[in-house]
Short mmCIF file of C-alpha atoms in Angstrom, two decimals:
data_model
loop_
_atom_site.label_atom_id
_atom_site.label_comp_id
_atom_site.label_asym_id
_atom_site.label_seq_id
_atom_site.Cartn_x
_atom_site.Cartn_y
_atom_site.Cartn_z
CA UNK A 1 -19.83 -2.04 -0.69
CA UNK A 2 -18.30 -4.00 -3.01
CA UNK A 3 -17.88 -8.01 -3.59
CA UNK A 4 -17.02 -10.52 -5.77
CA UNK A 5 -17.44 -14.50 -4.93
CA UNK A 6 -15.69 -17.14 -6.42
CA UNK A 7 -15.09 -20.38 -5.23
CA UNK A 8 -12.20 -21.08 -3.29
CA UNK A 9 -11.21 -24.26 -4.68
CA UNK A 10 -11.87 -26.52 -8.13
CA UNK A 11 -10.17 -29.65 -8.89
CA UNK A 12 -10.43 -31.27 -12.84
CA UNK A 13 -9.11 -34.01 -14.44
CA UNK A 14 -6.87 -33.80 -17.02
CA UNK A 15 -8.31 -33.30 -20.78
CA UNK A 16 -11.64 -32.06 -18.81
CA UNK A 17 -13.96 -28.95 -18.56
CA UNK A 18 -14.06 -27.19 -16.18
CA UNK A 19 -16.46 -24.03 -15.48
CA UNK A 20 -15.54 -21.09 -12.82
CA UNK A 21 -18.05 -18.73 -11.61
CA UNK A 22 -18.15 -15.88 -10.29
CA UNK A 23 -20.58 -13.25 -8.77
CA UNK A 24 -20.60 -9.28 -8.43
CA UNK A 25 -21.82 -6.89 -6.41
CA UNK A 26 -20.39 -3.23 -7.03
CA UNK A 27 -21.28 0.24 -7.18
CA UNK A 28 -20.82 0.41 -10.44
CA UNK A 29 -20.26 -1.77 -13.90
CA UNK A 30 -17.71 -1.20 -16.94
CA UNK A 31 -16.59 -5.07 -17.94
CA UNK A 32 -15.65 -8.29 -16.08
CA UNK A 33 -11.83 -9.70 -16.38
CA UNK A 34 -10.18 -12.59 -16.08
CA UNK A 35 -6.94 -13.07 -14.58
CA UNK A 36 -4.84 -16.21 -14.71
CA UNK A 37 -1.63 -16.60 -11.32
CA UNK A 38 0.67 -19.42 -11.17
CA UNK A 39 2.80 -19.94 -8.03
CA UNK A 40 5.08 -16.96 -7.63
CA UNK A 41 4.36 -15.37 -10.75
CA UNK A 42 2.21 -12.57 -11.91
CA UNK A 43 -1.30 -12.16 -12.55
CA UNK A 44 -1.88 -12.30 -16.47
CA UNK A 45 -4.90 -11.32 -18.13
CA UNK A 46 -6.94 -14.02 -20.25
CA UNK A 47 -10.26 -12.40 -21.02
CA UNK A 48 -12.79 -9.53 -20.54
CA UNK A 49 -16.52 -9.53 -21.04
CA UNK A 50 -18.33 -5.62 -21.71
CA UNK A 51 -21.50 -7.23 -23.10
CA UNK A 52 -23.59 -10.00 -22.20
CA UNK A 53 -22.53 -13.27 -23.89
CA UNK A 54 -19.67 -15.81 -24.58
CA UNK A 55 -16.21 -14.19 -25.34
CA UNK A 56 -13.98 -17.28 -26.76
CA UNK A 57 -10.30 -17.53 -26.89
CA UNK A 58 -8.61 -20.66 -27.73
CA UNK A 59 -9.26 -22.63 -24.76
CA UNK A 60 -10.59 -20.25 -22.63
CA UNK A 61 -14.15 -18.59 -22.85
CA UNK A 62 -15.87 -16.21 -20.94
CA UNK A 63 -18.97 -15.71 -20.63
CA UNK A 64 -21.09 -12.82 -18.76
CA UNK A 65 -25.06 -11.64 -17.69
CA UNK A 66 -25.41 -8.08 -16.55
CA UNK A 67 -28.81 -8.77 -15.44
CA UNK A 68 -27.75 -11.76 -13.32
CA UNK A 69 -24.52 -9.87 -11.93
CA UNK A 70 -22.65 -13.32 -12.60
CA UNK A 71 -19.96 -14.19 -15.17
CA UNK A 72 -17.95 -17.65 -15.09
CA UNK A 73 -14.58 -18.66 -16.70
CA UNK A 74 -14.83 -21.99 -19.02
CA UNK A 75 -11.80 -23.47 -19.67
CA UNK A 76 -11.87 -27.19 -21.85
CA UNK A 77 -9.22 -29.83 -22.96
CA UNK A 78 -7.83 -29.15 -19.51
CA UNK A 79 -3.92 -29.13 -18.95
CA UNK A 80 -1.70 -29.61 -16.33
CA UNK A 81 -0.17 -26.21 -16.79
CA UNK A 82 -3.56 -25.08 -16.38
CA UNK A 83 -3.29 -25.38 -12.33
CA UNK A 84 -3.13 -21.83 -11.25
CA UNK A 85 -5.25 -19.70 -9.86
CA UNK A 86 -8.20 -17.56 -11.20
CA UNK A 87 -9.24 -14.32 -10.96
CA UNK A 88 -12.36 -12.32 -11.54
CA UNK A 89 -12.11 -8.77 -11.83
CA UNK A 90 -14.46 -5.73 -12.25
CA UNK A 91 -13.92 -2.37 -13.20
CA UNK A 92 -16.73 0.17 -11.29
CA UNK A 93 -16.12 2.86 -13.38
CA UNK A 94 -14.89 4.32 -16.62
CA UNK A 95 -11.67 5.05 -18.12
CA UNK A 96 -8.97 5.01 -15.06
CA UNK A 97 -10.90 3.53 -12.61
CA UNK A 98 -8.84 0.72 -10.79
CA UNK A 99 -10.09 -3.25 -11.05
CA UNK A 100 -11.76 -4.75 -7.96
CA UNK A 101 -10.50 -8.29 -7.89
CA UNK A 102 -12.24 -11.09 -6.11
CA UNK A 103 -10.41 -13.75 -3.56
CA UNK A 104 -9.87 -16.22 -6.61
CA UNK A 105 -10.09 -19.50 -7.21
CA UNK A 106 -7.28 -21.93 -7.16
CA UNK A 107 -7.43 -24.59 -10.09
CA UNK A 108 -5.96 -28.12 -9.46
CA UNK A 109 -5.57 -30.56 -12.89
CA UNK A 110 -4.88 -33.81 -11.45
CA UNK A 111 -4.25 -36.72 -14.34
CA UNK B 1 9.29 -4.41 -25.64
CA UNK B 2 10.26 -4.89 -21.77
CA UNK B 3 7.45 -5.45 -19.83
CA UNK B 4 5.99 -4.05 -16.49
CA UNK B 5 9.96 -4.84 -14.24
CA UNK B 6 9.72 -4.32 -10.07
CA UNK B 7 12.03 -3.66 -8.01
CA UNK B 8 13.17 -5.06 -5.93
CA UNK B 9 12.17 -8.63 -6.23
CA UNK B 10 12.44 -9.35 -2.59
CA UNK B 11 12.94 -7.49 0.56
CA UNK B 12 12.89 -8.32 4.18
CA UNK B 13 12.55 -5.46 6.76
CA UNK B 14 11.77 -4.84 10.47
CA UNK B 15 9.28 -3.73 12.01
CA UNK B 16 8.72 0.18 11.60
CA UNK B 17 11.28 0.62 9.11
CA UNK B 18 10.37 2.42 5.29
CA UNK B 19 10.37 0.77 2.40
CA UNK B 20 10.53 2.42 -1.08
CA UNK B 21 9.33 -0.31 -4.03
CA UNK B 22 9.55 0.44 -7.99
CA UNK B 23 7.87 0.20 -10.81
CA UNK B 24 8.49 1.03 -14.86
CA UNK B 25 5.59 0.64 -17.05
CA UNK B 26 6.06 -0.97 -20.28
CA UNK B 27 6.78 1.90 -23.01
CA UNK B 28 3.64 3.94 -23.86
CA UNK B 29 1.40 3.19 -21.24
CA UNK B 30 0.58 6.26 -18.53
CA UNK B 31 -0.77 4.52 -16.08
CA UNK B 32 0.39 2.22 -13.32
CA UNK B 33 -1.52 0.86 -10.56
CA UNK B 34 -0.62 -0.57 -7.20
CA UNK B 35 -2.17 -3.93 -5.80
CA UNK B 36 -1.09 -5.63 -2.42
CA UNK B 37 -2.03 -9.14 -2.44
CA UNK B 38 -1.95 -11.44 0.62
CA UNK B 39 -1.32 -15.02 0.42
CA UNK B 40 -4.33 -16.81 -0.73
CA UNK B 41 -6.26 -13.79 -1.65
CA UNK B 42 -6.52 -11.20 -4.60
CA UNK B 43 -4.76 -8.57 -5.39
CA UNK B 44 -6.19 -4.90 -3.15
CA UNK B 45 -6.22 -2.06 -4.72
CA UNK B 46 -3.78 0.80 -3.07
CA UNK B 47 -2.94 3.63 -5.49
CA UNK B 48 -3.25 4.23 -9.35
CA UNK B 49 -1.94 7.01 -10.69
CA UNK B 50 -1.92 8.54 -14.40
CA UNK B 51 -0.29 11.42 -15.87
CA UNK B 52 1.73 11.92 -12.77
CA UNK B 53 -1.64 12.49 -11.05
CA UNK B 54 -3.19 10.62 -8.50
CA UNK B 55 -6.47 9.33 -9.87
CA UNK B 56 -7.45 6.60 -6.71
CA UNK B 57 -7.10 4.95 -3.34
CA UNK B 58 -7.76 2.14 -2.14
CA UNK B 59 -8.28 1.84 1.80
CA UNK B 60 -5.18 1.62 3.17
CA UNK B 61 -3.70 3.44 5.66
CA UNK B 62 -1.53 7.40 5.47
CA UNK B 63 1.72 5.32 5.93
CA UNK B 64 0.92 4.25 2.17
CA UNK B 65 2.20 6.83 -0.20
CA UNK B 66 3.27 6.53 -3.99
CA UNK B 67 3.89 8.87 -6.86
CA UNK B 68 4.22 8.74 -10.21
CA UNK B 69 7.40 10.33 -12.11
CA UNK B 70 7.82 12.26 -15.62
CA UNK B 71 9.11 8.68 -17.31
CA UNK B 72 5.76 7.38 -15.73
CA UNK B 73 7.90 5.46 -13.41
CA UNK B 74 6.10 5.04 -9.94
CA UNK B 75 7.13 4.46 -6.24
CA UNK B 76 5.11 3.05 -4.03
CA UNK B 77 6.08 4.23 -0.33
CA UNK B 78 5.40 2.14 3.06
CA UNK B 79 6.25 4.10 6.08
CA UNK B 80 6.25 2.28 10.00
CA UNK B 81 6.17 -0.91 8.59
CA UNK B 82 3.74 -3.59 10.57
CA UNK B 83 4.24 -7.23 9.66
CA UNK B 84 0.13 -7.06 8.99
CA UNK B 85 2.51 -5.78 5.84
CA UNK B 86 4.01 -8.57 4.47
CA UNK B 87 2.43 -9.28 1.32
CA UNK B 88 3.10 -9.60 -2.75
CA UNK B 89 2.83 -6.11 -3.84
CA UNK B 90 1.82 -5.92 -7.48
CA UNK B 91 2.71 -3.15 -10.04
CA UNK B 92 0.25 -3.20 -12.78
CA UNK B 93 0.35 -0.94 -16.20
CA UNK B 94 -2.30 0.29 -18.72
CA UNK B 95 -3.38 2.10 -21.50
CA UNK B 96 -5.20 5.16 -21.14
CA UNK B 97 -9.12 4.54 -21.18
CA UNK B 98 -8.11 0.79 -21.15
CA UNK B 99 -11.41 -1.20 -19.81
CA UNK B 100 -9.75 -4.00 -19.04
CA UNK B 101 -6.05 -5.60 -19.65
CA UNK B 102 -3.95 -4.94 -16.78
CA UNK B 103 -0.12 -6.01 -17.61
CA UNK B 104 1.24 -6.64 -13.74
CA UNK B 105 4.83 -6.97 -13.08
CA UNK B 106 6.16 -10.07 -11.42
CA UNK B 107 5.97 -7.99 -8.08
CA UNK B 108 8.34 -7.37 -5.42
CA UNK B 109 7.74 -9.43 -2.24
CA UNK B 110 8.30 -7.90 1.47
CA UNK B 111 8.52 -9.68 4.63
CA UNK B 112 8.89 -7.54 7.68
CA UNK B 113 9.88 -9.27 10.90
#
């Protein structure tokens, strides 16, 4: 079968870093996502790791080992619009194979 | 450019009615997937479809249908509704041979009663 963990809950301070992991276990392998949910909105993609390493946009970075089936979410200088909740996703297969999403993890910046 | 737009944005229904919920992709892309995501969990995969064509399921029961229309438009179909249904249900659009970025739609949410 097919699982991703992440923790349930993280809670940061304001101006902060905080790091969310996340492990795999799937049939299959083609990239690790990040999604990004506020309240009542839509999921909204922030990053996606193919290759082992750090992937770094603004803020955000994402960084993944194949070999450890684990990839975490970094996000620094922490905001309060950064409370949301976080998503890993995998993709088994190539081309138009659908994203396996874990439970996600919900992201509280306190000040 | 629009993006991925739902409809409708709510809906309440009773138990064992239909419900018929729609999706338009943004311009370009063929693809559009269908999610169903539970309060306080991620989004589960129930159809994609591409090129009209359905390319996946996810494990969800006959009473789920969907199809996908010449405009790459989609419906996503929900027969004998249960209240086990009542969920955000997510429309998501892609690229073709797109690894990764997913554009959802704000999603329509359905509580049956």
């Amino acid at each position: 079968g097919q699982s991703l963990e992440q923790p349930s809950e993280v809670t940061a301070v304001e101006g902060a870093i905080v790091q969310i992991n996340c492990t795999y276990q799937t049939s299959g392998f083609y990239g690790l996502s990040w999604y990004q949910q506020h309240d009542g909105g839509a999921p909204t993609f922030l990053s996606y790791n193919a290759l082992d390493g750090l992937e770094e946009t603004g803020r955000f970075s994402s960084f993944l080992s194949r070999s450890d089936s684990y990839g975490y979410l970094l996000l620094q200088e922490l905001q309060m619009k950064d409370s949301a909740s976080y998503f890993c996703a995998v993709r088994e297969g190539s081309g138009n194979t659908p994203l396996v999403f874990g439970k996600g993890t919900r992201l509280s910046v306190i000040a | 450019d629009a993006g991925v737009t739902q409809s409708p944005t709510h809906l309440i229904k009773t138990r064992g009615q239909q419900v018929t919920l729609r999706c338009s992709p943004i311009s370009g892309h063929k693809s559009v997937s269908w999610y169903q995501q539970v309060l306080g969990q991620g989004p589960q995969f129930i159809f994609q479809y591409y090129e009209k064509e359905e390319r996946g399921r996810g494990n969800f029961p006959d009473r789920f249908s969907a199809r996908q229309f010449p405009n790459y438009s989609s419906e996503l179909n929900v027969n004998a509704l249960l209240l086990g249904d009542s969920a955000l249900y997510l429309c998501a659009s892609s690229l073709a041979r797109q690894n990764y970025g997913y554009t959802f739609g704000s999603g329509t949410r359905l509580t049956v009663v």
